[in-house]
mmCIF file of C-alpha atoms and ligand atoms in Angstrom:
data_model
loop_
_atom_site.group_PDB
_atom_site.id
_atom_site.type_symbol
_atom_site.label_atom_id
_atom_site.label_comp_id
_atom_site.label_asym_id
_atom_site.label_seq_id
_atom_site.Cartn_x
_atom_site.Cartn_y
_atom_site.Cartn_z
ATOM 1 C CA MET A 1 -19.001 15.199 -3.641
ATOM 2 C CA THR A 2 -20.053 16.023 0.258
ATOM 3 C CA ASP A 3 -17.902 14.179 3.315
ATOM 4 C CA GLU A 4 -21.129 12.178 3.860
ATOM 5 C CA GLN A 5 -20.773 10.692 0.618
ATOM 6 C CA ALA A 6 -17.510 10.301 0.816
ATOM 7 C CA GLN A 7 -17.947 8.101 3.991
ATOM 8 C CA GLY A 8 -20.354 6.224 2.059
ATOM 9 C CA VAL A 9 -17.314 5.282 -0.347
ATOM 10 C CA PHE A 10 -14.763 4.438 2.341
ATOM 11 C CA LEU A 11 -15.026 1.606 4.960
ATOM 12 C CA LEU A 12 -13.451 1.859 8.104
ATOM 13 C CA GLU A 13 -12.356 -0.425 10.520
ATOM 14 C CA HIS A 14 -10.540 0.059 13.979
ATOM 15 C CA LEU A 15 -7.570 -2.284 15.123
ATOM 16 C CA SER A 16 -5.479 -2.565 17.879
ATOM 17 C CA ASP A 17 -2.555 -0.262 18.543
ATOM 18 C CA GLY A 18 -4.701 2.612 17.500
ATOM 19 C CA ILE A 19 -4.555 1.750 13.345
ATOM 20 C CA ILE A 20 -7.488 2.446 11.241
ATOM 21 C CA ARG A 21 -7.656 0.272 8.251
ATOM 22 C CA ILE A 22 -9.571 1.977 5.078
ATOM 23 C CA LEU A 23 -10.846 0.269 2.008
ATOM 24 C CA GLU A 24 -12.668 1.424 -1.067
ATOM 25 C CA ARG A 25 -16.098 0.176 -0.824
ATOM 26 C CA HIS A 26 -16.631 0.104 -4.686
ATOM 27 C CA VAL A 27 -13.340 -1.740 -5.694
ATOM 28 C CA ASP A 28 -13.318 -5.206 -6.150
ATOM 29 C CA PRO A 29 -12.114 -6.349 -3.278
ATOM 30 C CA TRP A 30 -9.478 -8.896 -5.331
ATOM 31 C CA LEU A 31 -7.451 -5.452 -5.979
ATOM 32 C CA ARG A 32 -8.448 -3.016 -3.744
ATOM 33 C CA ALA A 33 -5.522 -1.995 -1.435
ATOM 34 C CA ASN A 34 -5.635 -1.265 2.157
ATOM 35 C CA ILE A 35 -4.998 2.184 3.605
ATOM 36 C CA TRP A 36 -3.707 2.360 6.792
ATOM 37 C CA LEU A 37 -3.900 5.813 9.207
ATOM 38 C CA ILE A 38 -1.767 5.724 12.186
ATOM 39 C CA PRO A 39 -3.549 8.967 14.173
ATOM 40 C CA GLY A 40 -0.346 10.356 15.985
ATOM 41 C CA ARG A 41 0.028 13.433 18.455
ATOM 42 C CA ASP A 42 1.893 15.633 16.309
ATOM 43 C CA ARG A 43 1.118 14.509 13.088
ATOM 44 C CA SER A 44 -0.724 11.536 11.461
ATOM 45 C CA LEU A 45 0.540 8.813 9.104
ATOM 46 C CA LEU A 46 -1.570 7.288 6.023
ATOM 47 C CA ILE A 47 0.630 4.552 4.489
ATOM 48 C CA ASP A 48 -1.047 4.404 0.622
ATOM 49 C CA SER A 49 -4.241 5.853 -0.652
ATOM 50 C CA GLY A 50 -6.185 3.937 -3.103
ATOM 51 C CA MET A 51 -7.146 4.368 -6.988
ATOM 52 C CA GLY A 52 -7.399 8.237 -6.158
ATOM 53 C CA LEU A 53 -11.182 8.052 -7.348
ATOM 54 C CA TRP A 54 -12.558 9.707 -4.333
ATOM 55 C CA PRO A 55 -11.932 12.561 -2.241
ATOM 56 C CA LEU A 56 -9.509 10.993 0.596
ATOM 57 C CA GLN A 57 -7.948 14.032 1.808
ATOM 58 C CA SER A 58 -10.853 15.544 3.267
ATOM 59 C CA TYR A 59 -12.210 12.215 4.443
ATOM 60 C CA ILE A 60 -9.124 11.688 6.468
ATOM 61 C CA GLN A 61 -8.983 15.275 7.980
ATOM 62 C CA GLY A 62 -12.144 14.371 9.006
ATOM 63 C CA LEU A 63 -11.120 11.657 11.301
ATOM 64 C CA VAL A 64 -7.657 13.498 12.350
ATOM 65 C CA GLU A 65 -7.023 17.029 13.356
ATOM 66 C CA LYS A 66 -3.205 16.668 12.911
ATOM 67 C CA PRO A 67 -1.263 17.243 9.714
ATOM 68 C CA VAL A 68 -1.131 14.037 7.863
ATOM 69 C CA LEU A 69 1.963 12.613 5.894
ATOM 70 C CA CYS A 70 0.911 10.724 2.974
ATOM 71 C CA LEU A 71 3.473 7.782 2.231
ATOM 72 C CA SER A 72 3.100 5.470 -0.585
ATOM 73 C CA THR A 73 4.721 1.757 -0.380
ATOM 74 C CA HIS A 74 5.546 2.053 -3.979
ATOM 75 C CA CYS A 75 4.048 3.390 -7.396
ATOM 76 C CA HIS A 76 1.225 1.443 -7.886
ATOM 77 C CA TYR A 77 -2.002 2.748 -8.955
ATOM 78 C CA ASP A 78 -3.878 1.217 -6.145
ATOM 79 C CA HIS A 79 -1.402 2.279 -3.828
ATOM 80 C CA ALA A 80 -0.581 5.712 -4.908
ATOM 81 C CA GLY A 81 -3.533 6.866 -6.514
ATOM 82 C CA GLY A 82 -4.546 9.136 -3.911
ATOM 83 C CA ALA A 83 -1.232 10.931 -2.851
ATOM 84 C CA TYR A 84 -1.370 13.924 -5.291
ATOM 85 C CA GLU A 85 -4.349 15.377 -2.676
ATOM 86 C CA PHE A 86 -1.777 15.615 0.179
ATOM 87 C CA ASN A 87 1.158 18.213 0.182
ATOM 88 C CA GLU A 88 3.426 16.167 2.225
ATOM 89 C CA ARG A 89 4.396 13.079 -0.394
ATOM 90 C CA LEU A 90 6.844 10.372 1.560
ATOM 91 C CA SER A 91 7.884 7.552 -1.126
ATOM 92 C CA HIS A 92 11.261 5.760 -2.402
ATOM 93 C CA PRO A 93 13.298 7.941 -4.469
ATOM 94 C CA SER A 94 13.725 4.945 -7.031
ATOM 95 C CA GLU A 95 10.112 5.342 -8.141
ATOM 96 C CA ALA A 96 9.995 9.284 -7.951
ATOM 97 C CA GLU A 97 10.209 9.619 -11.809
ATOM 98 C CA ILE A 98 7.360 7.023 -12.481
ATOM 99 C CA LEU A 99 5.270 8.969 -9.621
ATOM 100 C CA LYS A 100 6.233 11.975 -11.652
ATOM 101 C CA HIS A 101 5.314 10.782 -15.034
ATOM 102 C CA PRO A 102 2.568 8.319 -14.449
ATOM 103 C CA SER A 103 1.204 6.023 -16.994
ATOM 104 C CA ARG A 104 -1.137 3.124 -17.319
ATOM 105 C CA GLU A 105 1.541 0.992 -18.333
ATOM 106 C CA ASN A 106 4.188 1.924 -15.667
ATOM 107 C CA VAL A 107 1.968 2.187 -12.504
ATOM 108 C CA LEU A 108 0.048 -1.471 -13.708
ATOM 109 C CA ILE A 109 -3.366 0.043 -14.619
ATOM 110 C CA ASN A 110 -3.238 -1.667 -17.792
ATOM 111 C CA ARG A 111 -2.647 -5.405 -16.423
ATOM 112 C CA PHE A 112 -5.652 -5.055 -13.886
ATOM 113 C CA VAL A 113 -8.355 -2.572 -14.447
ATOM 114 C CA GLY A 114 -10.831 -3.808 -16.251
ATOM 115 C CA ALA A 115 -14.895 -3.050 -16.697
ATOM 116 C CA ASP A 116 -15.277 -4.712 -13.814
ATOM 117 C CA THR A 117 -12.630 -3.178 -11.231
ATOM 118 C CA VAL A 118 -14.747 -0.279 -9.819
ATOM 119 C CA LYS A 119 -18.305 -1.207 -9.173
ATOM 120 C CA ILE A 120 -19.825 2.219 -9.854
ATOM 121 C CA LEU A 121 -19.033 5.302 -11.977
ATOM 122 C CA ALA A 122 -16.658 6.988 -9.460
ATOM 123 C CA GLU A 123 -17.025 10.527 -10.754
ATOM 124 C CA ASP A 124 -17.955 12.143 -13.868
ATOM 125 C CA GLY A 125 -15.709 11.084 -16.637
ATOM 126 C CA TYR A 126 -14.418 7.988 -15.074
ATOM 127 C CA ARG A 127 -13.670 4.977 -17.912
ATOM 128 C CA ALA A 128 -11.859 2.126 -16.939
ATOM 129 C CA GLU A 129 -10.084 2.545 -20.461
ATOM 130 C CA THR A 130 -8.886 5.751 -19.731
ATOM 131 C CA TYR A 131 -8.191 5.842 -15.822
ATOM 132 C CA CYS A 132 -4.940 6.564 -14.581
ATOM 133 C CA ILE A 133 -3.732 7.893 -11.485
ATOM 134 C CA ARG A 134 -2.489 11.842 -11.554
ATOM 135 C CA PRO A 135 1.334 12.777 -10.906
ATOM 136 C CA CYS A 136 2.479 12.624 -7.127
ATOM 137 C CA PRO A 137 5.913 12.685 -6.808
ATOM 138 C CA PRO A 138 7.478 12.478 -3.327
ATOM 139 C CA SER A 139 8.073 15.877 -1.481
ATOM 140 C CA ARG A 140 9.981 14.052 0.884
ATOM 141 C CA PRO A 141 12.060 11.062 -0.419
ATOM 142 C CA VAL A 142 12.306 8.312 2.141
ATOM 143 C CA ASP A 143 14.926 5.262 2.111
ATOM 144 C CA GLU A 144 16.096 2.729 4.555
ATOM 145 C CA GLY A 145 16.176 3.524 8.203
ATOM 146 C CA ASP A 146 14.616 7.009 8.004
ATOM 147 C CA VAL A 147 12.118 7.721 10.747
ATOM 148 C CA ILE A 148 8.740 8.881 10.381
ATOM 149 C CA ASP A 149 7.972 10.719 13.948
ATOM 150 C CA LEU A 150 4.554 11.244 15.145
ATOM 151 C CA GLY A 151 4.832 12.881 18.245
ATOM 152 C CA ASP A 152 4.394 9.779 20.347
ATOM 153 C CA ARG A 153 5.238 7.061 17.811
ATOM 154 C CA LEU A 154 8.122 6.374 16.085
ATOM 155 C CA PHE A 155 8.345 4.399 12.598
ATOM 156 C CA ARG A 156 11.214 3.540 10.600
ATOM 157 C CA VAL A 157 11.591 2.905 6.622
ATOM 158 C CA VAL A 158 12.735 -0.390 5.423
ATOM 159 C CA HIS A 159 13.214 -0.916 1.725
ATOM 160 C CA LEU A 160 11.825 -4.089 0.399
ATOM 161 C CA PRO A 161 12.796 -4.273 -2.888
ATOM 162 C CA GLY A 162 11.444 -7.229 -5.589
ATOM 163 C CA HIS A 163 7.909 -6.728 -6.182
ATOM 164 C CA SER A 164 8.958 -2.607 -7.382
ATOM 165 C CA PRO A 165 12.327 -1.158 -7.192
ATOM 166 C CA GLY A 166 11.362 1.485 -4.378
ATOM 167 C CA SER A 167 8.844 -1.197 -2.344
ATOM 168 C CA ILE A 168 9.357 0.383 1.432
ATOM 169 C CA GLY A 169 7.540 -0.685 4.658
ATOM 170 C CA VAL A 170 7.233 1.253 7.560
ATOM 171 C CA TRP A 171 8.353 -0.721 10.888
ATOM 172 C CA GLU A 172 7.534 0.441 14.440
ATOM 173 C CA GLU A 173 10.834 -1.415 16.453
ATOM 174 C CA HIS A 174 8.773 -1.615 19.955
ATOM 175 C CA THR A 175 5.354 -3.203 18.942
ATOM 176 C CA GLY A 176 6.959 -5.681 16.091
ATOM 177 C CA ILE A 177 4.185 -3.864 13.412
ATOM 178 C CA LEU A 178 5.246 -3.842 10.027
ATOM 179 C CA PHE A 179 3.311 -2.256 7.211
ATOM 180 C CA SER A 180 4.630 -4.240 4.460
ATOM 181 C CA GLY A 181 2.880 -2.832 1.274
ATOM 182 C CA ASP A 182 3.153 -5.701 -1.331
ATOM 183 C CA ALA A 183 6.562 -6.963 -0.119
ATOM 184 C CA VAL A 184 4.092 -9.589 1.435
ATOM 185 C CA TYR A 185 0.149 -10.071 1.893
ATOM 186 C CA ASP A 186 -1.838 -13.632 1.776
ATOM 187 C CA GLY A 187 -2.080 -14.322 -1.755
ATOM 188 C CA GLU A 188 -0.517 -14.759 -4.623
ATOM 189 C CA LEU A 189 2.734 -12.617 -4.742
ATOM 190 C CA TYR A 190 3.911 -10.958 -7.968
ATOM 191 C CA ASP A 191 7.238 -10.686 -8.987
ATOM 192 C CA ASP A 192 6.692 -10.555 -12.726
ATOM 193 C CA TYR A 193 6.042 -7.149 -13.280
ATOM 194 C CA TYR A 194 8.653 -5.218 -15.498
ATOM 195 C CA HIS A 195 10.413 -3.770 -13.059
ATOM 196 C CA SER A 196 10.202 -6.552 -10.680
ATOM 197 C CA SER A 197 13.222 -8.701 -9.356
ATOM 198 C CA PRO A 198 12.379 -12.317 -8.131
ATOM 199 C CA GLU A 199 16.175 -12.496 -6.730
ATOM 200 C CA ALA A 200 15.508 -9.076 -5.125
ATOM 201 C CA TYR A 201 12.029 -10.179 -3.797
ATOM 202 C CA GLN A 202 13.741 -13.122 -2.021
ATOM 203 C CA GLU A 203 15.993 -11.402 -0.305
ATOM 204 C CA THR A 204 13.645 -9.306 1.112
ATOM 205 C CA MET A 205 11.618 -12.208 1.947
ATOM 206 C CA ARG A 206 14.419 -13.820 3.710
ATOM 207 C CA ARG A 207 15.706 -10.321 5.319
ATOM 208 C CA MET A 208 11.597 -10.143 6.786
ATOM 209 C CA ILE A 209 12.075 -13.353 8.297
ATOM 210 C CA GLU A 210 14.774 -12.597 10.287
ATOM 211 C CA MET A 211 13.188 -9.230 11.636
ATOM 212 C CA PRO A 212 11.392 -9.286 15.125
ATOM 213 C CA LEU A 213 7.907 -9.267 13.563
ATOM 214 C CA ASP A 214 4.659 -9.495 15.332
ATOM 215 C CA THR A 215 2.076 -8.367 13.366
ATOM 216 C CA ILE A 216 2.047 -7.395 9.566
ATOM 217 C CA HIS A 217 -0.501 -5.127 8.023
ATOM 218 C CA PRO A 218 -0.082 -5.773 4.118
ATOM 219 C CA GLY A 219 -0.969 -4.321 0.945
ATOM 220 C CA HIS A 220 -3.729 -6.414 0.300
ATOM 221 C CA TYR A 221 -6.323 -8.528 2.563
ATOM 222 C CA ALA A 222 -6.235 -8.832 6.313
ATOM 223 C CA SER A 223 -3.762 -8.242 8.882
ATOM 224 C CA PHE A 224 -1.640 -11.468 10.492
ATOM 225 C CA GLY A 225 0.764 -12.310 12.707
ATOM 226 C CA ARG A 226 4.132 -14.097 13.003
ATOM 227 C CA PRO A 227 3.192 -18.129 12.248
ATOM 228 C CA ARG A 228 0.897 -17.079 8.678
ATOM 229 C CA PHE A 229 3.867 -14.863 8.001
ATOM 230 C CA LYS A 230 6.533 -17.352 8.379
ATOM 231 C CA ASP A 231 4.036 -19.989 6.671
ATOM 232 C CA ILE A 232 3.825 -17.027 3.568
ATOM 233 C CA ALA A 233 7.404 -16.462 3.232
ATOM 234 C CA GLU A 234 8.282 -20.033 2.856
ATOM 235 C CA ASP A 235 5.817 -21.004 0.501
ATOM 236 C CA TYR A 236 7.207 -17.940 -1.512
ATOM 237 C CA LEU A 237 10.831 -18.684 -1.106
ATOM 238 C CA ALA A 238 9.737 -22.539 -2.079
ATOM 239 C CA GLY A 239 8.049 -20.928 -5.751
ATOM 240 C CA ARG A 240 4.743 -21.747 -4.439
ATOM 241 C CA ARG A 241 3.266 -17.821 -4.362
ATOM 242 C CA SER A 242 4.309 -16.478 -7.554
ATOM 243 C CA PRO A 243 2.644 -16.074 -10.923
ATOM 244 C CA THR A 244 5.469 -18.048 -12.822
ATOM 245 C CA CYS A 245 4.682 -21.259 -10.746
ATOM 246 C CA PRO A 246 2.270 -23.696 -11.073
ATOM 247 C CA ALA A 247 1.943 -24.558 -7.018
ATOM 248 C CA SER A 248 1.075 -21.090 -6.914
ATOM 249 C CA ALA A 249 -1.219 -20.359 -4.266
ATOM 250 C CA GLY A 250 -3.423 -18.703 -6.711
ATOM 251 C CA LYS A 251 -5.886 -15.348 -6.599
ATOM 252 C CA SER A 252 -7.598 -14.751 -3.214
HETATM 253 ZN ZN1 LIG B 301 1.845 -3.617 -6.179
#
């Protein structure tokens, strides 16, 4: 695939604070994850990498010249699929084994990917029934408090377990920006996977409420500010946003 073709499969949006949001055009909007790019002076940070069906690395290097760190907020197929293309891969050590040996079960493909998930045949041989992500164990495991230094911007890793055991967020203190992965987004919040923990998820939500958050760039759907975050967090803690609760907010 040429770079021009690659540009056709990714949608790009410039947000404030120099942040770029990238989406996979042909993935069902309900399921597709946000890919975040933060260009830095010495290196750039890519947060999540989509399903891995299209050449992401060459597309990103067409946007930023500096070396790219590819951080996976967690191991699920829609977030870690493209990480295999990058030499520097950051993720939480508790999901390293899954990323080393991904299967349709352990990265949740069987639960979510169907015939309509991807609107075109992404590449020769892609079939919804056999698709799996490629192995992408972390080259640099990261955990709570670890610093990611882009030269002119400093981010910290926060461990946000619950949705999955190794879910992590990326936090910039002076702007109050949090890249939350699937710890929070404005939709139904999943805490019923084989490796989810509703108790840990609640603890994570309470912790985030205490953080001085200004803007959240989530794993899915649009970004939001603190007031909306508080509504979502309170909804979740009241049992109104998880799949097991009849009062769930539902799919968005
Ligand atoms: Zn997930």
